[in-house]
C-alpha angles and dihedrals in degrees: 000000000000113000097198128090118170101179117063133142134207134189088276083086125005100319122113100225137069115246089253092053091048093051093048091050090047090053091049088051090055099253118152101177124037138165120215103215110174119178112273093335146085103192095110096056100081093052091046091050092050092049092047098051099077090042094056093240123142113226112199108206110238150143140197117235119209098225146169135202132196104217129181122224127216090282090053091247111152119231129174119227127188118216145151122251117201121210119204130190094010124170103241091204094058108132093216091050093047091051091051092049090052091050092049092049091052093049091046090054090052091049092049091052089053090051091048092052093043092055090044088054088055090054095257110129118199123185109227088227088060089059091049092050089050089054109055091170092053093249108130115190141132091297089058090056090047092051090050090052090053091052089051090053095243092132140008099233143001093262089058091048093054095042097046117099087207089063131015098352092062108122091233092052092045090053091061098088130174113250111253130219117238111253089236092056092044091054092046093050092048091051093047086054087054093250138127122250121220133180107240123224095344094198088065092059106144085014090282123182114285092231109025125061119210116235111281092011097135094050089052091046091052091050093049092049091050092050092046088050089058087054090054106270107168102199152332133248101248101162107064133144096251094046112100123200094275095049092045091051090049092052093046089053090048091050091050093048093051093040093240132150123249127232138188126217137160096201086223113185097181139288091287094054132077112328093211090068109052137128109285092012095124119134094207128052109241123237105237091208088064089057098046091111089068090073089066093056117105118240115234116261092184 
């Protein structure tokens, strides 16, 4: 069984566990090398590294940028794509990275205030302390609002919260998006922090359906990967829970053609989150030779 997982979340973004809880569960699952890759943040890495040290686990410092990229197709027509860019082996003390984290926190606070006022306008009052208690890691986002709604008895589960037009599926609420980092900037910041940049879950490019591919999707994906490669992309996440054998083979071929590295990640958000994305939930056995580069990554000493 593979003992590497390079895509894990804690409650410092939208995960349900503390970094310590995540590391202990990873150890119990037999993992030896993990990357903590919270959304647009690095605050959980030091705690994870401290918890991992006595357990003999290597924690690769990472993050997952919410990004977008305006690519041009063969007819030179521009089209915006949303995506996630993973950063591995980053220097947490990088000045450029720290400045970006500060900027993201400020923008997140503005977005949360918009959400707070929008729900208040709908007649849904939320005490700010309720949001804080729903966010033990200090990361307040849409999931924090959703958790607060559950505690208020406005829904029975998170799925209901996000699918209800009375709550998160209201058009006004859905229009309050987080600002994304350009893929070019994300790759540059990761490299300036001495890390490697990977395209996360490529089959979710543009937040596509997990099961159905839009017409022409693969040709667009190949073009985006090529253009990101020109910008310095180091690799793509080929081994992923929703990738079957055929999709995995396609991505491995794409990685070879573009001379990119290959990563593996479950995108685990905790035992209370989606079962389809859990540690060891891969549908295809990974080729260890493809992951040989991981041995050269430095474990966090934060």
